[in-house]
Short mmCIF file of C-alpha atoms and ligand atoms in Angstrom, two decimals:
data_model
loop_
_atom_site.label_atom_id
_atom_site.label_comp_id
_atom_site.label_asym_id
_atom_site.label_seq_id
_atom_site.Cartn_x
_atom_site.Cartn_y
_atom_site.Cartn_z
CA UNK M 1 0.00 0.00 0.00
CA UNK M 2 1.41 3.27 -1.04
CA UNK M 3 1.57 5.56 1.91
CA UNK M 4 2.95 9.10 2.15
CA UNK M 5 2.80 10.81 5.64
CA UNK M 6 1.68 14.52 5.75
CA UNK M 7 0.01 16.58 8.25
CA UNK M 8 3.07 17.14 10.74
CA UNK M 9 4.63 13.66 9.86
CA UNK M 10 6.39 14.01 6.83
CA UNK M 11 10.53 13.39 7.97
CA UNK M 12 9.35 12.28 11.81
CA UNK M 13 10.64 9.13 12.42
CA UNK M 14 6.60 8.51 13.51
CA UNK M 15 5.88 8.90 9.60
CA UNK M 16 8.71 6.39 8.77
CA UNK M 17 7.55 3.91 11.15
CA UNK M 18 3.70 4.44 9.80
CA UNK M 19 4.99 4.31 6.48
CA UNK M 20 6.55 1.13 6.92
CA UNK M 21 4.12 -0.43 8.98
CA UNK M 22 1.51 0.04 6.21
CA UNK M 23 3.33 -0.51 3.28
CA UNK M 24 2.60 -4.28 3.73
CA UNK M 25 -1.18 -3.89 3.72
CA UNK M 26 -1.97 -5.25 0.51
CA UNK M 27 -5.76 -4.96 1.17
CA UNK M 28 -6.62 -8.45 -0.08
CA UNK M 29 -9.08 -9.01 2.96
CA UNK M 30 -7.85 -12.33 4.13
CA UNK M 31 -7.79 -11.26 7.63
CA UNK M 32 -11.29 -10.49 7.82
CA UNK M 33 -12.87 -13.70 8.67
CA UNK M 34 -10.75 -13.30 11.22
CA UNK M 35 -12.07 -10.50 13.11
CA UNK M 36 -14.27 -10.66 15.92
CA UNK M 37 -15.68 -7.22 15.92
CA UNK M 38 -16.45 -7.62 11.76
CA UNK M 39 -17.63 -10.60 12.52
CA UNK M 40 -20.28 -9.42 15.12
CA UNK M 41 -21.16 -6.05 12.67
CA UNK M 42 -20.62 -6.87 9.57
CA UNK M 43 -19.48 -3.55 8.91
CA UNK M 44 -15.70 -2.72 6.78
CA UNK M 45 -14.49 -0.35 9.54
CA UNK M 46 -14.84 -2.44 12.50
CA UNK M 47 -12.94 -4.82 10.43
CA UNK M 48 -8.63 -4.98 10.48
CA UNK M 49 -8.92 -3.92 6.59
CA UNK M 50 -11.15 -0.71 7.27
CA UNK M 51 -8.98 0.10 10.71
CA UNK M 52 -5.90 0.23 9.04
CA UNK M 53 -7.09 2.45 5.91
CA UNK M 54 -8.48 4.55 8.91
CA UNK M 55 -5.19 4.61 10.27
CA UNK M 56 -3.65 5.45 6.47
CA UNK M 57 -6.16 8.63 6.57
CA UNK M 58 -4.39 10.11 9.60
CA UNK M 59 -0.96 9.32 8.42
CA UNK M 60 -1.34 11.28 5.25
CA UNK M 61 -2.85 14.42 7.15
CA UNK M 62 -6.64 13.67 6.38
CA UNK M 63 -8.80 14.88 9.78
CA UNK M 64 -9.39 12.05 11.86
CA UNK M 65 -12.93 12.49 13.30
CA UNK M 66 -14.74 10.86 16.31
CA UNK M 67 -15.93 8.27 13.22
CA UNK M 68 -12.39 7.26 13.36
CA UNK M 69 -11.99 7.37 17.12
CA UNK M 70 -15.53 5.29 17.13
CA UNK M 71 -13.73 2.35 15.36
CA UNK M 72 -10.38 2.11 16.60
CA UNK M 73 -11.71 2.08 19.94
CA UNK M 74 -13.99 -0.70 19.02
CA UNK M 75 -10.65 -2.66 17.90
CA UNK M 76 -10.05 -5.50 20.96
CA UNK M 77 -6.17 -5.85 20.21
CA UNK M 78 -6.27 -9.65 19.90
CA UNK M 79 -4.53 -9.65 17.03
CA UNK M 80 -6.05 -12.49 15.57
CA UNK M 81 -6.21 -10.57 12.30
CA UNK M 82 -1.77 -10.53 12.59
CA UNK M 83 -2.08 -14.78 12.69
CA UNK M 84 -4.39 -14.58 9.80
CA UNK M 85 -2.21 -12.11 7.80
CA UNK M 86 -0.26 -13.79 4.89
CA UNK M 87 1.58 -10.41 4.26
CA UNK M 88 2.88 -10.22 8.27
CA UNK M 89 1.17 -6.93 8.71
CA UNK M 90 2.37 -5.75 12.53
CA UNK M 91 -1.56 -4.63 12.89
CA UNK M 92 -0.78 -4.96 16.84
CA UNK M 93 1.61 -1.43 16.09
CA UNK M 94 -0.88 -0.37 13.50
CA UNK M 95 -3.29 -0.07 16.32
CA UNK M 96 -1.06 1.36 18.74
CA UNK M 97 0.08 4.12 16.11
CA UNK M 98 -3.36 4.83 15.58
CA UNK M 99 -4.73 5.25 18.79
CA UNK M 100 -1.97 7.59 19.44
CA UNK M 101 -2.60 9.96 16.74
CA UNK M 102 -6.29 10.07 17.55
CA UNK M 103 -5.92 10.81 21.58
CA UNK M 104 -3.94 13.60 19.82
CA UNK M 105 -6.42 14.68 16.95
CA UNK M 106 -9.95 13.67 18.65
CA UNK M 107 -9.77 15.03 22.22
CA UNK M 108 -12.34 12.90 24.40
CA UNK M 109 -15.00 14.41 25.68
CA UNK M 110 -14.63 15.23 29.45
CA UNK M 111 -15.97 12.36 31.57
CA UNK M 112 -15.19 9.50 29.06
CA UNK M 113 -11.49 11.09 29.86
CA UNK M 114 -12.42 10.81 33.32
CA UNK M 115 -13.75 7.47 33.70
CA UNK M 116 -10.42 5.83 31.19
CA UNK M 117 -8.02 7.46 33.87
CA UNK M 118 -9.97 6.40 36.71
CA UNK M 119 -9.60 2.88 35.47
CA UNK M 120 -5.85 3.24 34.74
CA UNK M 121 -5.33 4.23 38.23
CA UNK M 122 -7.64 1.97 40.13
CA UNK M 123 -7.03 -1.25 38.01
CA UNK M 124 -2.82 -0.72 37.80
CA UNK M 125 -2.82 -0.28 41.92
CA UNK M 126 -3.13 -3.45 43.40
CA UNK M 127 -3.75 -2.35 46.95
CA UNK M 128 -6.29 0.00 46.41
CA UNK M 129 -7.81 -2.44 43.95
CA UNK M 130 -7.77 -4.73 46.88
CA UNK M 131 -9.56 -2.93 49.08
CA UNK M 132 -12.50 -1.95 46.61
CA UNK M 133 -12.65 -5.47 45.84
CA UNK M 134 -12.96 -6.06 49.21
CA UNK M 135 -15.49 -3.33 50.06
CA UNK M 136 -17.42 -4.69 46.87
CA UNK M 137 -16.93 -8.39 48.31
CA UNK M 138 -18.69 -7.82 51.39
CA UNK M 139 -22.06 -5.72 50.14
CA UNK M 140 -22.10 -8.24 47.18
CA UNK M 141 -25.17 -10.00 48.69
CA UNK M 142 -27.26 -7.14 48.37
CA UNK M 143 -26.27 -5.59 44.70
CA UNK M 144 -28.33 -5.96 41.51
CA UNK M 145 -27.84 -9.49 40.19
CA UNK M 146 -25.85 -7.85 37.01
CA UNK M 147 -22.93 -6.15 39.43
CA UNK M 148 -22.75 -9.06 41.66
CA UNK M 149 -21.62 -10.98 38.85
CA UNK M 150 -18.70 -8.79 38.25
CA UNK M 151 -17.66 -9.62 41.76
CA UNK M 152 -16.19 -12.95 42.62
CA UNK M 153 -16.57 -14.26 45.83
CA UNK M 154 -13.66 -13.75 47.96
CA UNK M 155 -11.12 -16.87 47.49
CA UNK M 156 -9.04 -17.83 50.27
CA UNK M 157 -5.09 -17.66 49.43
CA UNK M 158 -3.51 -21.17 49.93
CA UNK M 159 0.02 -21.36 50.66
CA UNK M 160 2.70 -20.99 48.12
CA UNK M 161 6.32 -22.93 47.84
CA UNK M 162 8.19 -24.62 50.46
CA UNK M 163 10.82 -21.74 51.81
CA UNK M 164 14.06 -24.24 50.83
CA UNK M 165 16.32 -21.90 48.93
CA UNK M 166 16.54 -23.39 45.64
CA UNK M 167 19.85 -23.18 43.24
CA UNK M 168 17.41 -22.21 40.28
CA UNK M 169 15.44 -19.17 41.18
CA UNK M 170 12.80 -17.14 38.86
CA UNK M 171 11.13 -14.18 39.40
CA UNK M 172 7.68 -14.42 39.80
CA UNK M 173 5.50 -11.55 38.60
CA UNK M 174 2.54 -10.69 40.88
CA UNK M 175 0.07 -8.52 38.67
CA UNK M 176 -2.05 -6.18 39.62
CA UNK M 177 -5.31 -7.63 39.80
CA UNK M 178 -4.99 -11.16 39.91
CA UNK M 179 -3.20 -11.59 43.49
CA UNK M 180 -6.76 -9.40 44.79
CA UNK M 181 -9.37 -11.48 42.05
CA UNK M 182 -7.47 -15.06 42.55
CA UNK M 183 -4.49 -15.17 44.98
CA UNK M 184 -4.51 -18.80 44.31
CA UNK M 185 -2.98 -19.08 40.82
CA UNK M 186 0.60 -17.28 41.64
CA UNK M 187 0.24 -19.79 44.86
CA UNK M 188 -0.27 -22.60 42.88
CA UNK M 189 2.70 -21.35 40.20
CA UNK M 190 5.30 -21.56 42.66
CA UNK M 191 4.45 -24.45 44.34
CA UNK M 192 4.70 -26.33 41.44
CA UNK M 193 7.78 -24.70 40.55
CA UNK M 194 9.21 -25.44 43.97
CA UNK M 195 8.67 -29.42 43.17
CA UNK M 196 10.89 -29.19 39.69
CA UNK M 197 13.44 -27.67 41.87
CA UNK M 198 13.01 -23.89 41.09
CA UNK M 199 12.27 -21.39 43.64
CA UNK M 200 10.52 -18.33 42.84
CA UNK M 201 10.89 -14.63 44.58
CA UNK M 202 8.91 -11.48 44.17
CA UNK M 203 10.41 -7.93 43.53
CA UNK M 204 10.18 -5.14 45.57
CA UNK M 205 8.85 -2.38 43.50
CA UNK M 206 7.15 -4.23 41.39
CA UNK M 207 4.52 -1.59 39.06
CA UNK M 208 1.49 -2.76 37.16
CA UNK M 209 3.29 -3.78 33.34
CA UNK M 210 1.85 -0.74 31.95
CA UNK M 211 -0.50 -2.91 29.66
CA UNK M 212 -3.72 -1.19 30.71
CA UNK M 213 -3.07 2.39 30.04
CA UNK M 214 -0.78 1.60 26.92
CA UNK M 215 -3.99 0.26 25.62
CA UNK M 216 -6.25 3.55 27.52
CA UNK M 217 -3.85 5.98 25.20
CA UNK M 218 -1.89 6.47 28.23
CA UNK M 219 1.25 6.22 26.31
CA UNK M 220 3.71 8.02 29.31
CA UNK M 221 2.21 6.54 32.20
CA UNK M 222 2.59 3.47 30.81
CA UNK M 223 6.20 3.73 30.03
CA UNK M 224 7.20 5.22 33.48
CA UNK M 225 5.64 2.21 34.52
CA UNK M 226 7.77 0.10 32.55
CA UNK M 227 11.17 1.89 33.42
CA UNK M 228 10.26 0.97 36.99
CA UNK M 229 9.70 -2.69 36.08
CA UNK M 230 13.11 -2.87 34.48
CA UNK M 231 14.69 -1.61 37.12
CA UNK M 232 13.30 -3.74 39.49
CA UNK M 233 13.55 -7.03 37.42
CA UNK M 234 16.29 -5.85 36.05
CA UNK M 235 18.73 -6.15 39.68
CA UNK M 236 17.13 -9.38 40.45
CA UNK M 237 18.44 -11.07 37.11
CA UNK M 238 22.27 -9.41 38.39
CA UNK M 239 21.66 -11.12 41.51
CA UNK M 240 21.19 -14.20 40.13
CA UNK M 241 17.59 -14.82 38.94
CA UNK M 242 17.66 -17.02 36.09
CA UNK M 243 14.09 -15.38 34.23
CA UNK M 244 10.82 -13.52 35.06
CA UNK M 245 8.00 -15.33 34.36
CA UNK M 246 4.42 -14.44 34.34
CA UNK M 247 1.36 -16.29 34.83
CA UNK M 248 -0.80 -13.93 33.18
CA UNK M 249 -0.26 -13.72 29.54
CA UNK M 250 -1.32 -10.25 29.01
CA UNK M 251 1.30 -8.75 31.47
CA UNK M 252 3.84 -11.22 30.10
CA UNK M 253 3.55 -9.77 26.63
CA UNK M 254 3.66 -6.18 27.57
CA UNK M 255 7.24 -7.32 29.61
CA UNK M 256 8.48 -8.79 25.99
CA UNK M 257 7.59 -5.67 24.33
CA UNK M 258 9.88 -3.22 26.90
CA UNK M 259 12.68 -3.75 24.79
CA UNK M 260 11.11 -2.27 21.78
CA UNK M 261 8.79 0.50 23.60
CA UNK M 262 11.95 1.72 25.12
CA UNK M 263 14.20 1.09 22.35
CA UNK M 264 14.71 5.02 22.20
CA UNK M 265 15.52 5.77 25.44
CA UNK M 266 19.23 5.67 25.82
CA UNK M 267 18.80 5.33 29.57
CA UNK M 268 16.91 2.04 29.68
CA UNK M 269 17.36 0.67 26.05
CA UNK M 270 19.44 -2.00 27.20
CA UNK M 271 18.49 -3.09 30.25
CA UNK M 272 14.75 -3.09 28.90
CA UNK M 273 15.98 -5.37 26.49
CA UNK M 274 17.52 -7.81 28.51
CA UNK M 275 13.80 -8.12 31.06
CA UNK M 276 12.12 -8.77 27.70
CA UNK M 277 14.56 -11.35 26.16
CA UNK M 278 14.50 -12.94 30.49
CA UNK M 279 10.19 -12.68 30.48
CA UNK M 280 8.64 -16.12 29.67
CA UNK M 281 4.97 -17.41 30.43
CA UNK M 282 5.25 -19.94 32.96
CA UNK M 283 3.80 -22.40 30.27
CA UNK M 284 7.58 -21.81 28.26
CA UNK M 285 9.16 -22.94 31.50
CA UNK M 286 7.33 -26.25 32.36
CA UNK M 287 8.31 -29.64 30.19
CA UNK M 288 5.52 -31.77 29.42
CA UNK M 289 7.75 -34.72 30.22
CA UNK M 290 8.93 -33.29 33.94
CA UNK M 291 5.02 -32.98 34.58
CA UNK M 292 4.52 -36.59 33.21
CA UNK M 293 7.46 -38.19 35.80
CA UNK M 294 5.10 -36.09 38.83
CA UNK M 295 1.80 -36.51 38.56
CA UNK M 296 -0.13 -39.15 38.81
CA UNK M 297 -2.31 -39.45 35.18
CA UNK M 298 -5.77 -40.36 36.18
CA UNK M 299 -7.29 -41.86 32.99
CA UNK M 300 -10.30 -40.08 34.79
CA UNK M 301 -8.84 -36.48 35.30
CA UNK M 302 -10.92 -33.73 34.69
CA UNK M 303 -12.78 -32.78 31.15
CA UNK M 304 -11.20 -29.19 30.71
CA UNK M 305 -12.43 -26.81 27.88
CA UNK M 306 -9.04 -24.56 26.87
CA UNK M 307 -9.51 -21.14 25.87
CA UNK M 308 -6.38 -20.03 24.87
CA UNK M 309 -6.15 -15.92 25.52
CA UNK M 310 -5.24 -13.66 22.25
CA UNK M 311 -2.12 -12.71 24.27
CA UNK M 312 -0.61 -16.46 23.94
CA UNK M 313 -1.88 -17.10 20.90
CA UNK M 314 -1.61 -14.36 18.75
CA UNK M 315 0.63 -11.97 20.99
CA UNK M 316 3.41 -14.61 22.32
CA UNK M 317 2.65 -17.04 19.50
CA UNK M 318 2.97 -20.14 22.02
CA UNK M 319 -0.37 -22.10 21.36
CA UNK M 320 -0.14 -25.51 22.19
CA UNK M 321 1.87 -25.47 25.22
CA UNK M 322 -0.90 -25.36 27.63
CA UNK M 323 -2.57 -27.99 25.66
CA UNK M 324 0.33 -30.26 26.33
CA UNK M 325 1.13 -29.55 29.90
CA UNK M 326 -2.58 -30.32 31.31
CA UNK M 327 -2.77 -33.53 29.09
CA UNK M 328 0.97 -34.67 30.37
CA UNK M 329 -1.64 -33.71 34.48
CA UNK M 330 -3.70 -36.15 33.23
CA UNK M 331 -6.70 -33.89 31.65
CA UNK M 332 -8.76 -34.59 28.68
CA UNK M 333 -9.10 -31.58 26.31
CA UNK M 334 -12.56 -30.94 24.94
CA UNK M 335 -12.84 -30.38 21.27
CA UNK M 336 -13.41 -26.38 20.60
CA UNK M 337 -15.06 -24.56 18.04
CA UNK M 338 -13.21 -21.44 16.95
CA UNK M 339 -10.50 -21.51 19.11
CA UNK M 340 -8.71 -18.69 17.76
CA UNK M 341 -11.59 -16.61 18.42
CA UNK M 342 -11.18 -13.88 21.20
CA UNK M 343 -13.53 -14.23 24.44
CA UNK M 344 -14.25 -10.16 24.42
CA UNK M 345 -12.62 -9.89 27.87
CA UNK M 346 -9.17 -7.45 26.21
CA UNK M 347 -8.46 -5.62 29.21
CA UNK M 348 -10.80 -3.07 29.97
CA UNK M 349 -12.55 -3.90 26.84
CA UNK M 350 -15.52 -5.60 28.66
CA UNK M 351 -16.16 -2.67 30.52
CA UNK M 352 -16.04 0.35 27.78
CA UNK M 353 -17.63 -1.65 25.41
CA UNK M 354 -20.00 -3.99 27.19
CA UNK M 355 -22.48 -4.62 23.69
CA UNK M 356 -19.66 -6.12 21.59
CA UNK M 357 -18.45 -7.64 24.76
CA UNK M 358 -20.81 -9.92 26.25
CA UNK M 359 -21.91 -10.98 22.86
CA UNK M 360 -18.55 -12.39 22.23
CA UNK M 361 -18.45 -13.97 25.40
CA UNK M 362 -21.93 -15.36 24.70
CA UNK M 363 -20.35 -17.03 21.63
CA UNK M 364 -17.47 -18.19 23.48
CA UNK M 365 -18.88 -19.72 26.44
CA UNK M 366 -21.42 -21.49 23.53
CA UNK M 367 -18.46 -23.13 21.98
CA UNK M 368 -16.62 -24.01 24.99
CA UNK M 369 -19.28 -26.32 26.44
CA UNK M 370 -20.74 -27.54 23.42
CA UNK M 371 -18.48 -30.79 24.27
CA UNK M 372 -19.71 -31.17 27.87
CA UNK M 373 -16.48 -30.37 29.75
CA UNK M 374 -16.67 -30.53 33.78
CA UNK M 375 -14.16 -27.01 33.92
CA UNK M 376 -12.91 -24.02 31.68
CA UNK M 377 -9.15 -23.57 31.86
CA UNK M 378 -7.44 -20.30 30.46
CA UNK M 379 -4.58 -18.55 31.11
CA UNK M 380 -4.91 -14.60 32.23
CA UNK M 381 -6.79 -13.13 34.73
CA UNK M 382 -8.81 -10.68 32.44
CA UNK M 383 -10.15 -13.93 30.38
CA UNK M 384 -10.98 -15.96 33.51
CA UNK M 385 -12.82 -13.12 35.29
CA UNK M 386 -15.09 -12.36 32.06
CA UNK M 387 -16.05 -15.82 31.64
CA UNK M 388 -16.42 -17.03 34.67
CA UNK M 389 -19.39 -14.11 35.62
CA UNK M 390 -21.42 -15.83 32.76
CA UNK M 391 -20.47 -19.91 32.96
CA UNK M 392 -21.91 -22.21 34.59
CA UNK M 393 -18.85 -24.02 35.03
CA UNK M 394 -15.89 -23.56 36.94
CA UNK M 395 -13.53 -21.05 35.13
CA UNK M 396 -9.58 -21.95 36.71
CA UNK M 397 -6.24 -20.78 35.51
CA UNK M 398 -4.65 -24.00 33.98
CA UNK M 399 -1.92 -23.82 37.05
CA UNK M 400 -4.63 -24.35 39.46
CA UNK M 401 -5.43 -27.53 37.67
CA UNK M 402 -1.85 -28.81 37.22
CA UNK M 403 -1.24 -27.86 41.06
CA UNK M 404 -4.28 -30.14 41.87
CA UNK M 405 -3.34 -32.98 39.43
CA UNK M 406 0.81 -32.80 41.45
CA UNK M 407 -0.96 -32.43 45.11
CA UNK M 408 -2.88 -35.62 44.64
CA UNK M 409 -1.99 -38.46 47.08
CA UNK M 410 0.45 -40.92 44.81
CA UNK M 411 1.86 -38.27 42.79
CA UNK M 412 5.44 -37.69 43.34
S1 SF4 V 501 -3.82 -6.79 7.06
FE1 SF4 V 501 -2.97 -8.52 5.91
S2 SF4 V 501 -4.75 -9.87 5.54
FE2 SF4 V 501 -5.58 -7.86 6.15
S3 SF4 V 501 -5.95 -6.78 4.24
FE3 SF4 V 501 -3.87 -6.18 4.90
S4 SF4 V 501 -2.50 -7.67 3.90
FE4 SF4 V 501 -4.58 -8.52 3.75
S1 SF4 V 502 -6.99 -6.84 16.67
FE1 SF4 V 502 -8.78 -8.21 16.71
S2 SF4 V 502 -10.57 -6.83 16.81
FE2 SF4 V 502 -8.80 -5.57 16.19
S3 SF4 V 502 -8.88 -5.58 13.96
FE3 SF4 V 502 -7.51 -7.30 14.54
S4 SF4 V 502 -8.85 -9.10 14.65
FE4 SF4 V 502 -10.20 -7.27 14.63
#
């Protein structure tokens, strides 16, 4: 696609980059099908094709109008449309370039301003999340049916890894929500890690990753955010940690990306670098095989539905690891209709755009127990919360499951 930046961009290295980026749209529509928003309305510009030709507009100096703003923000950032690509369109920067130039171009009217910073600083502060969680818990009984469903019930912590200093140590990173929403699943992480010989410890300044306001337009907040991160993970890999790993696979991909979001600032460029190329899922770090020699394999184990998040599959491109690890615990995977089809959880998604939202999820949940599972298993706190205030089923974090299948009497 011929592109040729104007309006203010014209020799910025912004332009270049947009120029780039674009140049291998080749508009033939293939990632269409794809798209869960075009697939709900039918309509070109809620679809990657029409988004990106938005995007084109306001590169080339055309007036970007609250049309434009309309769409983008209607964009979920699963990035299923980059799997289906054959041209390897970055769409995920596409996105990010565009919804930068429109914060710029399309101020927001005051209180949707309001209510996106209010979310960015409730949601990336995990204490005083915790406490309105808590507050929330405890009148929960007596809300309208549809908030009480936003709120789980309050889950009781269980105890994490033995305290044996181990000779292989990771960091472990906490998140912001999940230790409030389901302080079980970093539990359940390191105790499993403790039993293939790897401890885990938590840094001290740990920061939200920055994914929620990068994705709120908060561009600067969400890099300061980042810088601290570094820093932090950054002097536990010099004092000897061998990796960071995340159980939450939205967080873990924003830590992968530090390297190139701070790739300009001379300060951090290199230690950024090095957190990103040390961040791995916790599903990259567990062997199949290790799990296999552990647990005991229950021909019976547990029917488990998978619904893999955007952020593994089409962010960290690492389907199929989860898959592997809670057959190797002894579960049986349901067949799945559309599993590359996002869940319409995306971060704060679910709450700014509730329509698009819970129709996904409708369409989700459909597919996940049209083969009679007994749980749902997923892997980031944003999915699990979303589905699990609509399922009937359990909703668990695969680690939860794999914990249960290792704690079982027999297993080793
Ligand atoms: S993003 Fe890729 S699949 Fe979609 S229209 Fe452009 S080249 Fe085709
Ligand atoms: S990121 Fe997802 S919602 Fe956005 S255009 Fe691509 S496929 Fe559609």
């Amino acid at each position: 696609m011929y592109v040729q930046p104007s309006g203010g961009l014209e020799q910025t290295a912004r332009g270049a980059d947009a120029q780039a980026l674009l140049r291998n749209c080749v508009h033939c529509g293939f990632c269409l099908p794809a798209c869960p928003t075009y697939r709900i309305t039918g309509n070109e510009l809620d679809s990657p094709r029409g988004r990106i030709y938005l995007i084109k507009q306001m590169v080339e100096g055309t007036a970007a109008t609250a049309t434009t703003r309309f769409h983008l923000d209607r964009c979920l950032t699963c990035r299923a449309c980059e799997s289906a690509c054959p041209s390897g369109v970055e769409y995920g920067r596409l996105i990010d370039l565009g919804r930068e130039l429109v914060e710029e171009r399309v101020p927001r009217p005051l209180t949707e301003r309001a209510v996106r910073r209010g979310l960015t600083a409730i949601l990336s502060r995990p204490r005083l999340f915790g406490v309105l969680l808590r507050a929330g818990q405890a009148v929960r009984p007596w809300l309208p049916a549809s908030l009480q469903s936003r709120i789980p019930a309050r889950q009781a912590a269980r105890l994490g890894a033995s305290t044996t200093r181990r000779a292989r140590r990771v960091v472990l990173l906490e998140g912001c929500v999940q230790p409030g929403l389901r302080p079980g699943i970093n539990g359940a992480a390191a105790r499993v890690l403790d039993r293939l010989g790897i401890g885990v410890e938590r840094v001290a300044g740990e920061q939200c990753c920055g994914a929620l306001g990068h994705h709120l337009g908060h561009a600067q907040r969400a890099l300061e955010q980042a810088r601290r991160n570094v820093e932090a993970c950054g002097a536990a890999l010099d004092a000897g940690a061998e990796g960071i790993v995340s159980t939450a696979s939205a967080c873990g991909l924003m830590v992968k990306d530090y390297g190139r979001l701070l790739a300009d600032d001379p300060a951090f460029a290199a230690r950024a670098r090095r957190v990103s190329e040390a961040t791995r899922d916790l599903a990259e770090i567990l062997e199949p095989a290790e799990l296999r020699r552990t647990a005991v394999t229950r021909s019976s184990g547990p029917r488990v539905a998978w619904q893999a998040p955007c952020t593994l599959q089409h962010g960290q491109r690492i389907g199929g690891r989860v898959e592997a690890l809670l057959e190797a615990a002894g579960c049986t995977l349901t067949p799945t209709r559309e599993p590359k089809l996002c869940c319409g959880s995306a971060g704060t998604y679910s709450l700014l755009q509730p329509e698009l939202s819970h129709e996904l999820r409708r369409r989700k949940l459909a597919a996940l127990l049209e083969a009679d599972p007994q749980m749902i298993a997923t892997a980031n706190i944003g999915c699990l919360e979303h589905l699990r205030a609509a399922s009937p089923l359990p909703v668990r974090h695969w680690i939860e499951i794999v914990a249960d299948a290792l704690e079982q009497p027999g297993s080793g």
